Coordinates of C-alpha atoms and ligand atoms in Angstrom, one line a residue:
M108 CA -50.2 -116.6 -27.6
A109 CA -52.7 -113.8 -26.8
D110 CA -51.8 -110.0 -27.1
R111 CA -51.6 -108.4 -23.8
A112 CA -52.8 -104.7 -23.1
T113 CA -54.0 -103.3 -19.5
V114 CA -57.2 -102.1 -21.5
L115 CA -58.5 -103.5 -24.5
I116 CA -60.9 -101.3 -26.6
V117 CA -63.2 -102.5 -29.3
G118 CA -64.1 -99.8 -32.0
A119 CA -62.0 -96.4 -33.0
G120 CA -65.0 -94.3 -33.1
P121 CA -65.3 -91.0 -30.8
A122 CA -66.1 -93.1 -27.6
G123 CA -63.0 -95.5 -28.1
L124 CA -60.6 -92.9 -29.2
V125 CA -61.2 -90.3 -26.6
L126 CA -61.2 -93.2 -24.1
G127 CA -57.9 -94.6 -25.5
N128 CA -56.2 -90.8 -25.4
L129 CA -57.3 -90.0 -21.9
L130 CA -56.1 -93.4 -20.6
R131 CA -52.7 -93.1 -22.4
A132 CA -52.2 -89.3 -20.8
N133 CA -52.4 -91.6 -17.5
G134 CA -49.7 -93.9 -18.7
I135 CA -52.1 -97.1 -19.1
D136 CA -51.3 -99.3 -21.8
T137 CA -54.3 -99.6 -24.4
L138 CA -54.8 -101.5 -27.5
I139 CA -57.7 -100.7 -29.8
L140 CA -59.1 -103.2 -32.2
E141 CA -61.0 -101.7 -35.2
R142 CA -62.8 -103.5 -37.9
G143 CA -62.5 -100.8 -40.5
S144 CA -59.2 -99.6 -42.2
R145 CA -57.9 -96.4 -41.1
A146 CA -59.0 -94.5 -44.3
K147 CA -62.5 -95.8 -43.5
V148 CA -63.0 -94.5 -40.1
Q149 CA -61.3 -91.1 -41.0
N150 CA -64.0 -90.6 -43.7
R151 CA -67.3 -91.6 -42.1
A152 CA -69.1 -88.4 -42.1
R153 CA -71.8 -88.3 -39.3
A154 CA -72.0 -86.0 -36.2
G155 CA -71.0 -82.3 -36.4
F156 CA -72.6 -80.6 -33.5
L157 CA -70.4 -80.7 -30.3
G158 CA -71.9 -79.6 -27.2
A159 CA -70.5 -77.6 -24.5
N160 CA -69.3 -80.4 -22.4
S161 CA -67.7 -82.3 -25.3
A162 CA -65.7 -79.2 -26.1
R163 CA -64.5 -79.0 -22.5
V164 CA -63.7 -82.4 -22.5
L165 CA -61.3 -82.2 -25.5
T166 CA -59.8 -79.0 -24.9
E167 CA -59.0 -79.9 -21.0
H168 CA -57.5 -83.4 -22.2
G169 CA -55.3 -81.9 -25.0
L170 CA -57.4 -82.9 -27.9
G171 CA -59.0 -80.0 -29.0
A172 CA -56.6 -78.1 -31.5
G173 CA -58.4 -79.0 -34.5
M174 CA -61.6 -78.4 -33.1
L175 CA -60.4 -74.9 -32.0
H176 CA -58.6 -73.9 -35.0
N177 CA -60.9 -75.5 -37.9
G178 CA -64.4 -75.8 -36.1
H179 CA -66.7 -72.7 -35.4
Q180 CA -69.1 -72.0 -33.1
H181 CA -72.9 -71.8 -33.6
D182 CA -75.4 -70.3 -31.2
T183 CA -78.6 -69.8 -33.5
C184 CA -81.4 -71.8 -34.6
A185 CA -84.5 -71.4 -36.7
F186 CA -88.0 -72.8 -36.7
R187 CA -90.0 -72.3 -39.9
D188 CA -93.7 -73.4 -40.8
E189 CA -96.8 -72.1 -42.2
N190 CA -97.0 -69.3 -39.9
G191 CA -93.6 -68.0 -40.5
Q192 CA -90.1 -68.1 -38.6
F193 CA -88.6 -67.4 -35.6
E194 CA -84.7 -67.7 -34.5
L195 CA -83.5 -68.8 -30.9
D196 CA -80.0 -67.2 -30.0
Y197 CA -79.0 -69.8 -27.4
R198 CA -75.8 -68.0 -26.6
Q199 CA -78.4 -65.5 -24.8
L200 CA -80.7 -68.4 -23.4
G201 CA -80.3 -71.0 -20.7
R202 CA -76.6 -71.7 -19.5
G203 CA -75.3 -69.6 -22.5
E204 CA -73.5 -72.1 -24.1
V205 CA -73.0 -72.6 -27.8
H206 CA -72.0 -75.6 -30.1
T207 CA -68.9 -76.1 -31.8
V208 CA -69.5 -77.5 -35.5
Y209 CA -66.5 -79.9 -36.2
P210 CA -67.4 -83.0 -38.5
Q211 CA -66.8 -86.3 -36.7
Q212 CA -64.6 -87.6 -39.4
H213 CA -62.0 -84.5 -38.7
L214 CA -62.3 -85.3 -35.0
V215 CA -61.8 -89.0 -35.5
T216 CA -58.9 -88.0 -37.8
D217 CA -57.1 -85.8 -34.7
L218 CA -57.8 -88.4 -32.3
I219 CA -56.1 -91.2 -34.0
A220 CA -53.3 -89.2 -34.7
E221 CA -52.9 -88.1 -31.2
Y222 CA -53.6 -91.4 -29.8
L223 CA -50.7 -92.8 -31.7
D224 CA -48.5 -90.1 -30.6
R225 CA -49.2 -90.8 -27.1
G226 CA -47.8 -94.4 -27.6
G227 CA -51.2 -96.0 -28.1
R228 CA -51.7 -99.3 -30.0
L229 CA -54.5 -99.4 -32.5
R230 CA -55.0 -102.2 -35.2
F231 CA -57.2 -101.4 -38.0
G232 CA -58.9 -104.3 -40.2
V233 CA -59.5 -106.5 -36.9
T234 CA -63.0 -107.6 -36.4
V235 CA -63.6 -108.8 -32.8
T236 CA -65.7 -112.0 -32.8
H237 CA -66.1 -112.9 -29.2
I238 CA -65.7 -111.2 -25.8
D239 CA -65.5 -113.1 -22.7
P240 CA -66.1 -110.6 -19.9
T241 CA -64.8 -112.8 -17.0
T242 CA -61.4 -113.1 -18.3
A243 CA -61.4 -109.8 -20.2
T244 CA -60.2 -111.7 -23.4
V245 CA -61.3 -110.9 -26.8
S246 CA -61.2 -113.0 -30.1
Y247 CA -60.7 -112.2 -33.6
E248 CA -60.0 -114.1 -36.4
G249 CA -56.6 -115.3 -35.9
G250 CA -55.9 -114.4 -32.7
Q251 CA -56.7 -113.3 -29.2
A252 CA -55.9 -110.5 -26.7
Q253 CA -56.3 -110.3 -23.1
G254 CA -56.6 -107.3 -20.7
R255 CA -57.4 -106.6 -17.2
F256 CA -60.4 -104.9 -18.5
V257 CA -62.2 -104.7 -21.9
V258 CA -64.4 -101.6 -23.1
G259 CA -66.8 -102.3 -25.9
C260 CA -66.9 -99.0 -28.2
D261 CA -68.2 -100.9 -31.2
G262 CA -71.4 -99.0 -31.9
S263 CA -75.0 -100.0 -31.6
N264 CA -74.7 -102.9 -34.1
G265 CA -71.6 -104.1 -32.2
M266 CA -71.2 -107.3 -30.6
S267 CA -69.7 -106.2 -27.3
R268 CA -73.3 -104.9 -25.8
R269 CA -74.5 -108.7 -26.5
A270 CA -72.2 -109.8 -24.0
V271 CA -73.6 -107.8 -21.2
P272 CA -77.1 -109.3 -19.9
A273 CA -78.7 -106.6 -19.3
R274 CA -82.5 -105.0 -19.5
R275 CA -82.7 -103.2 -22.9
Q276 CA -85.1 -100.1 -23.6
A277 CA -85.4 -100.2 -27.5
R278 CA -87.8 -98.2 -29.2
D279 CA -88.2 -97.2 -33.0
H280 CA -89.9 -94.0 -33.0
G281 CA -91.4 -94.6 -36.3
V282 CA -89.6 -91.6 -38.3
A283 CA -87.2 -92.3 -41.1
W284 CA -84.9 -89.4 -42.6
L285 CA -83.1 -89.3 -45.7
A286 CA -79.6 -88.0 -44.4
V287 CA -77.8 -85.8 -47.2
L288 CA -74.6 -84.3 -47.4
A289 CA -74.3 -81.6 -50.3
E290 CA -71.1 -79.9 -51.4
A291 CA -72.3 -76.5 -50.9
P292 CA -72.2 -73.8 -48.6
P293 CA -74.8 -73.3 -46.0
S294 CA -77.8 -71.7 -47.2
M295 CA -78.4 -69.8 -43.9
G296 CA -76.5 -68.7 -40.9
T297 CA -78.5 -70.8 -38.7
T298 CA -79.5 -74.5 -38.1
T299 CA -83.1 -74.4 -39.6
Y300 CA -85.9 -76.8 -38.6
A301 CA -88.6 -76.7 -41.3
M302 CA -92.3 -78.4 -40.6
H303 CA -94.4 -78.9 -43.7
D304 CA -97.2 -80.9 -44.6
N305 CA -95.0 -83.2 -46.8
G306 CA -92.6 -83.7 -43.7
F307 CA -89.8 -82.3 -41.6
A308 CA -86.8 -80.9 -43.4
G309 CA -83.5 -79.9 -41.6
H310 CA -80.4 -77.7 -42.5
M311 CA -77.3 -78.0 -40.3
A312 CA -73.8 -76.2 -41.2
R313 CA -70.8 -78.5 -41.5
G314 CA -68.2 -76.3 -42.8
P315 CA -67.7 -73.5 -45.6
Q316 CA -68.2 -76.0 -48.6
V317 CA -70.5 -78.8 -47.1
T318 CA -74.0 -78.8 -45.6
R319 CA -76.1 -81.4 -44.0
Y320 CA -79.8 -81.6 -44.9
Y321 CA -82.3 -84.2 -43.5
L322 CA -85.7 -85.0 -45.2
Q323 CA -88.4 -86.8 -43.4
V324 CA -89.2 -89.9 -45.6
R325 CA -92.2 -92.3 -45.3
A326 CA -91.8 -95.1 -42.6
D327 CA -93.7 -98.0 -42.7
G328 CA -93.6 -100.2 -39.6
N329 CA -89.6 -100.9 -39.0
T330 CA -88.5 -100.0 -42.6
A331 CA -88.4 -96.7 -44.2
A332 CA -90.5 -96.8 -47.5
T333 CA -88.0 -95.3 -49.6
D334 CA -84.5 -96.2 -50.9
P335 CA -81.9 -93.7 -51.1
A336 CA -81.5 -94.5 -54.7
D337 CA -85.1 -93.2 -55.3
W338 CA -83.8 -89.8 -54.4
S339 CA -81.7 -88.0 -57.5
D340 CA -80.1 -84.6 -56.4
E341 CA -83.1 -82.8 -58.4
R342 CA -85.7 -84.7 -56.2
I343 CA -83.7 -83.8 -53.0
W344 CA -83.3 -80.3 -53.8
S345 CA -86.8 -79.8 -55.3
E346 CA -88.4 -81.2 -52.1
L347 CA -85.9 -79.2 -49.6
R348 CA -86.8 -76.0 -51.9
L349 CA -90.6 -76.7 -50.9
R350 CA -90.3 -77.8 -47.4
M351 CA -88.0 -74.9 -46.6
R352 CA -90.5 -72.5 -48.2
V353 CA -87.8 -70.9 -50.4
D354 CA -90.5 -68.6 -51.8
Q355 CA -90.8 -67.1 -48.5
F356 CA -87.5 -67.3 -46.9
G357 CA -85.0 -66.9 -50.0
P358 CA -82.8 -69.6 -51.9
L359 CA -81.1 -72.7 -51.2
R360 CA -77.2 -72.7 -52.2
E361 CA -77.5 -75.9 -54.1
G362 CA -74.5 -78.3 -54.9
P363 CA -73.8 -81.9 -55.7
V364 CA -75.2 -84.3 -53.2
I365 CA -72.1 -86.4 -52.2
E366 CA -73.7 -88.9 -49.6
R367 CA -77.3 -90.0 -49.0
R368 CA -78.5 -92.5 -46.5
I369 CA -81.8 -93.4 -44.7
V370 CA -81.3 -93.1 -40.8
R371 CA -84.2 -94.8 -38.8
L372 CA -84.9 -92.7 -35.4
R373 CA -84.4 -95.3 -32.7
S374 CA -83.5 -95.4 -29.3
D375 CA -81.8 -98.6 -27.7
V376 CA -80.4 -98.1 -24.4
L377 CA -79.1 -100.9 -22.0
D378 CA -79.8 -100.4 -18.1
S379 CA -76.1 -101.6 -17.1
L380 CA -73.0 -100.8 -19.0
Q381 CA -71.0 -103.4 -17.1
H382 CA -70.4 -107.0 -16.9
Q383 CA -67.9 -108.3 -15.2
R384 CA -64.6 -106.8 -16.7
L385 CA -66.4 -105.7 -19.7
F386 CA -67.6 -101.9 -19.7
L387 CA -69.7 -100.0 -22.6
A388 CA -69.4 -96.7 -23.9
G389 CA -70.9 -94.6 -26.6
D390 CA -73.6 -96.0 -29.0
A391 CA -72.9 -99.7 -27.8
A392 CA -74.1 -98.3 -24.4
S393 CA -77.0 -96.1 -25.7
L394 CA -78.0 -95.4 -28.9
I395 CA -80.1 -92.2 -29.5
S396 CA -81.7 -90.6 -32.6
P397 CA -80.0 -87.9 -34.2
S398 CA -82.9 -85.6 -33.8
A399 CA -81.0 -83.4 -31.3
A400 CA -77.3 -84.4 -32.0
K401 CA -76.4 -86.0 -28.9
G402 CA -74.8 -89.5 -29.9
A403 CA -71.1 -88.5 -30.1
N404 CA -71.7 -86.1 -27.2
L405 CA -72.9 -88.9 -24.9
A406 CA -70.0 -91.1 -26.3
I407 CA -67.6 -88.2 -25.2
M408 CA -69.1 -87.8 -21.8
E409 CA -69.0 -91.4 -21.2
A410 CA -65.6 -91.8 -22.3
E411 CA -64.4 -89.4 -19.8
L412 CA -66.0 -90.8 -16.8
L413 CA -64.7 -94.2 -17.6
A414 CA -61.1 -93.2 -18.4
A415 CA -61.3 -91.5 -15.0
A416 CA -62.9 -94.7 -13.2
L417 CA -60.3 -97.0 -15.0
T418 CA -57.3 -94.9 -13.8
D419 CA -58.5 -95.0 -10.1
A420 CA -58.8 -98.7 -10.4
L421 CA -55.6 -99.2 -12.2
A422 CA -53.3 -96.5 -10.7
R423 CA -54.8 -96.3 -7.3
D424 CA -56.4 -99.6 -6.6
D425 CA -59.8 -97.9 -6.3
E426 CA -62.9 -99.5 -8.0
H427 CA -65.5 -97.1 -6.5
A428 CA -65.8 -95.1 -9.7
L429 CA -65.7 -98.1 -11.9
A430 CA -68.8 -99.8 -9.8
A431 CA -70.6 -96.5 -10.1
Y432 CA -69.9 -96.0 -13.9
S433 CA -73.5 -97.4 -15.0
S434 CA -75.3 -95.3 -12.3
A435 CA -73.4 -92.2 -13.1
C436 CA -74.1 -92.2 -16.7
R437 CA -77.8 -93.4 -16.6
P438 CA -79.4 -90.1 -15.7
R439 CA -77.5 -88.0 -18.3
I440 CA -78.3 -90.6 -21.0
W441 CA -82.0 -90.6 -20.0
R442 CA -81.9 -86.7 -19.8
A443 CA -80.7 -87.0 -23.6
Q444 CA -83.2 -89.5 -24.6
E445 CA -85.8 -87.3 -23.2
F446 CA -84.8 -84.3 -24.9
S447 CA -84.3 -86.0 -28.2
H448 CA -87.9 -87.4 -28.0
W449 CA -89.0 -84.2 -27.4
M450 CA -87.6 -82.9 -30.4
I451 CA -88.7 -85.9 -32.2
T452 CA -92.5 -84.9 -31.4
L453 CA -91.9 -81.4 -31.8
L454 CA -90.4 -81.9 -35.4
H455 CA -93.0 -84.6 -36.9
G456 CA -96.6 -85.3 -36.6
P457 CA -98.2 -88.6 -37.4
D458 CA -99.2 -88.1 -41.1
D459 CA -102.4 -90.1 -40.6
G460 CA -104.5 -91.7 -38.2
P461 CA -107.4 -90.6 -36.3
D462 CA -105.1 -88.5 -33.8
A463 CA -103.3 -86.8 -36.5
D464 CA -105.1 -83.5 -36.4
F465 CA -104.8 -83.6 -32.7
H466 CA -101.1 -83.9 -32.6
R467 CA -100.5 -81.2 -35.3
L468 CA -102.4 -78.9 -33.0
L469 CA -100.3 -79.8 -29.9
R470 CA -97.4 -79.5 -32.1
R471 CA -98.3 -75.9 -33.1
A472 CA -99.0 -74.9 -29.5
R473 CA -95.7 -76.4 -28.4
L474 CA -93.8 -74.2 -30.9
D475 CA -95.9 -71.0 -30.1
S476 CA -94.9 -71.8 -26.7
L477 CA -91.3 -72.0 -27.8
R478 CA -91.6 -68.7 -29.7
D479 CA -93.2 -66.9 -27.3
S480 CA -91.9 -68.2 -23.5
R481 CA -88.6 -67.0 -22.2
A482 CA -89.0 -70.1 -19.6
H483 CA -89.6 -72.5 -22.4
Q484 CA -86.6 -71.0 -24.5
D485 CA -84.4 -71.4 -21.5
F486 CA -85.4 -75.3 -21.3
F487 CA -84.7 -75.6 -24.9
A488 CA -81.6 -73.9 -24.9
E489 CA -80.1 -75.8 -21.8
N490 CA -81.1 -79.1 -23.1
Y491 CA -80.1 -78.6 -26.7
V492 CA -76.4 -77.7 -26.1
G493 CA -76.1 -79.6 -22.6
I494 CA -75.7 -83.5 -21.8
Ligands
RFL467 P1 -69.2 -95.3 -33.9 O1 -68.9 -94.2 -34.3 O2 -70.3 -96.2 -34.5 O3 -67.8 -96.3 -33.8 C1 -68.0 -97.8 -33.6 C2 -66.7 -98.5 -34.3 O4 -66.4 -99.8 -33.7 C3 -66.4 -100.5 -34.8 N1 -66.4 -101.8 -35.0 C4 -65.9 -103.1 -34.5 N2 -64.3 -102.8 -34.4 C5 -64.1 -104.2 -34.1 N3 -64.6 -105.1 -33.9 C6 -65.9 -105.1 -34.4 N4 -66.8 -106.5 -34.1 C7 -66.7 -104.1 -34.5 N5 -68.0 -103.7 -34.7 C8 -67.7 -102.4 -34.9 C9 -66.6 -99.7 -36.1 O5 -65.8 -99.9 -37.4 C10 -66.7 -98.1 -35.8 O6 -65.5 -97.6 -36.4 O7 -69.7 -95.6 -32.4 P2 -69.1 -94.4 -31.0 O8 -67.6 -94.1 -30.9 O9 -69.8 -94.9 -29.8 O10 -69.8 -92.9 -31.5 C11 -71.0 -92.8 -31.7 C12 -71.3 -91.7 -32.6 O11 -70.5 -92.0 -34.2 C13 -72.6 -91.5 -33.1 O12 -73.3 -91.1 -31.9 C14 -72.9 -90.1 -33.9 O13 -72.3 -89.8 -35.0 C15 -74.5 -89.9 -33.9 N6 -74.8 -88.4 -34.6 C16 -74.6 -87.2 -33.8 N7 -74.0 -87.1 -32.6 C17 -73.7 -85.9 -32.1 O14 -73.5 -85.9 -30.9 N8 -74.1 -84.8 -32.9 C18 -74.5 -84.8 -34.4 O15 -74.6 -83.7 -35.0 C19 -74.6 -86.1 -34.7 N9 -75.1 -86.2 -36.0 C20 -75.2 -88.6 -36.2 C21 -75.3 -87.4 -36.8 C22 -75.4 -89.9 -36.4 C23 -76.1 -90.0 -37.8 N10 -76.2 -91.4 -38.2 C24 -75.4 -91.8 -39.4 C25 -76.7 -92.3 -37.6 C26 -75.8 -87.7 -37.9 C27 -76.1 -89.0 -38.5 C28 -76.8 -88.9 -40.1

């Protein structure tokens, strides 16, 4: 016999867990099915920068204790290239908002504990293999579960988005990063974006003892022309020293590399986040490149909207918000995509090709404008922290 729950959620990432928590707070019976083990999802290091809306959602809904206690506020970023460096204190710009740095794996750990405390049901090690959007039934090896609604929060490679017959806007931005986590304190007090002829390098704090770095690596067509295994600790640090121009700006605080992986910069957005009784949230709905650190923030924004809409539908028999869910999310998703794309073009130029010089000079002009123009800085700050 099929398991029953009012709302079935596929995936225990930020989207599924925020949604599950908000529904539980409204007394709605939920079941989350997650492919990975609890240890695996609680140790998956990805995002770290939570924007102002995410911090509000977590705090307002009683999910922010860990973030408020152990996260820290971050308000400055720096850009450096062959012409020097400038900093933007974005607390003083735009809407005056800041980031809270709180690693995704800590947030996921908090959200799981709180969800279980709120009486939510969660099964680890269950891989959903089929979703029927008409009957809100999900199948997994050895069983089935049925709900009034199903929400696919299973990420960009998940299977739930394939059950939504929507048009897709997919784009590979032709850029690949080696994403590195180092067991080392941050080297600078700022998030730093460094532009160099060898490619982009980035520095982002994650905590007192862990720092994320990015190195742009060669991308040929749709594949990165390198393997993480090609990058020894020494090669990573030597390339970071070069691109971060340590001779000019001071040394990096180095330490063992604890994770290295290739990340393609891609977008993949569906134009509808609903089909019959199936809804999508998070990366399942809209994948965004990590260039502006928006993915987890979009997931949290969507989870809050969908929780309110499902609550209206289930507790008040009012499906207006549910019907409007896709159209409420779409403009926010595209604002984030637009800014993320703007960041991609700011940080990377084409290495070669007939237009390479033209694009390099445009990039230079864009950076000059960001350094000098208060209006441009306000635009940046508003979009950098906001959704
Ligand atoms: P997740 O986190 O991928 O979770 C999906 C969950 O679904 C499970 N799953 C299934 N379960 C059952 N049956 C199936 N068939 C299943 N298929 C999949 C998976 O096991 C998994 O647990 O998706 P969600 O919840 O939508 O959250 C999205 C975020 O994780 C993602 O957008 C961010 O990590 C993106 N991102 C960043 N976002 C930010 O807002 N700020 C950042 O600073 C930031 N930095 C990053 C990032 C992503 C990165 N990578 C690795 C792409 C840095 C990096 C390097």
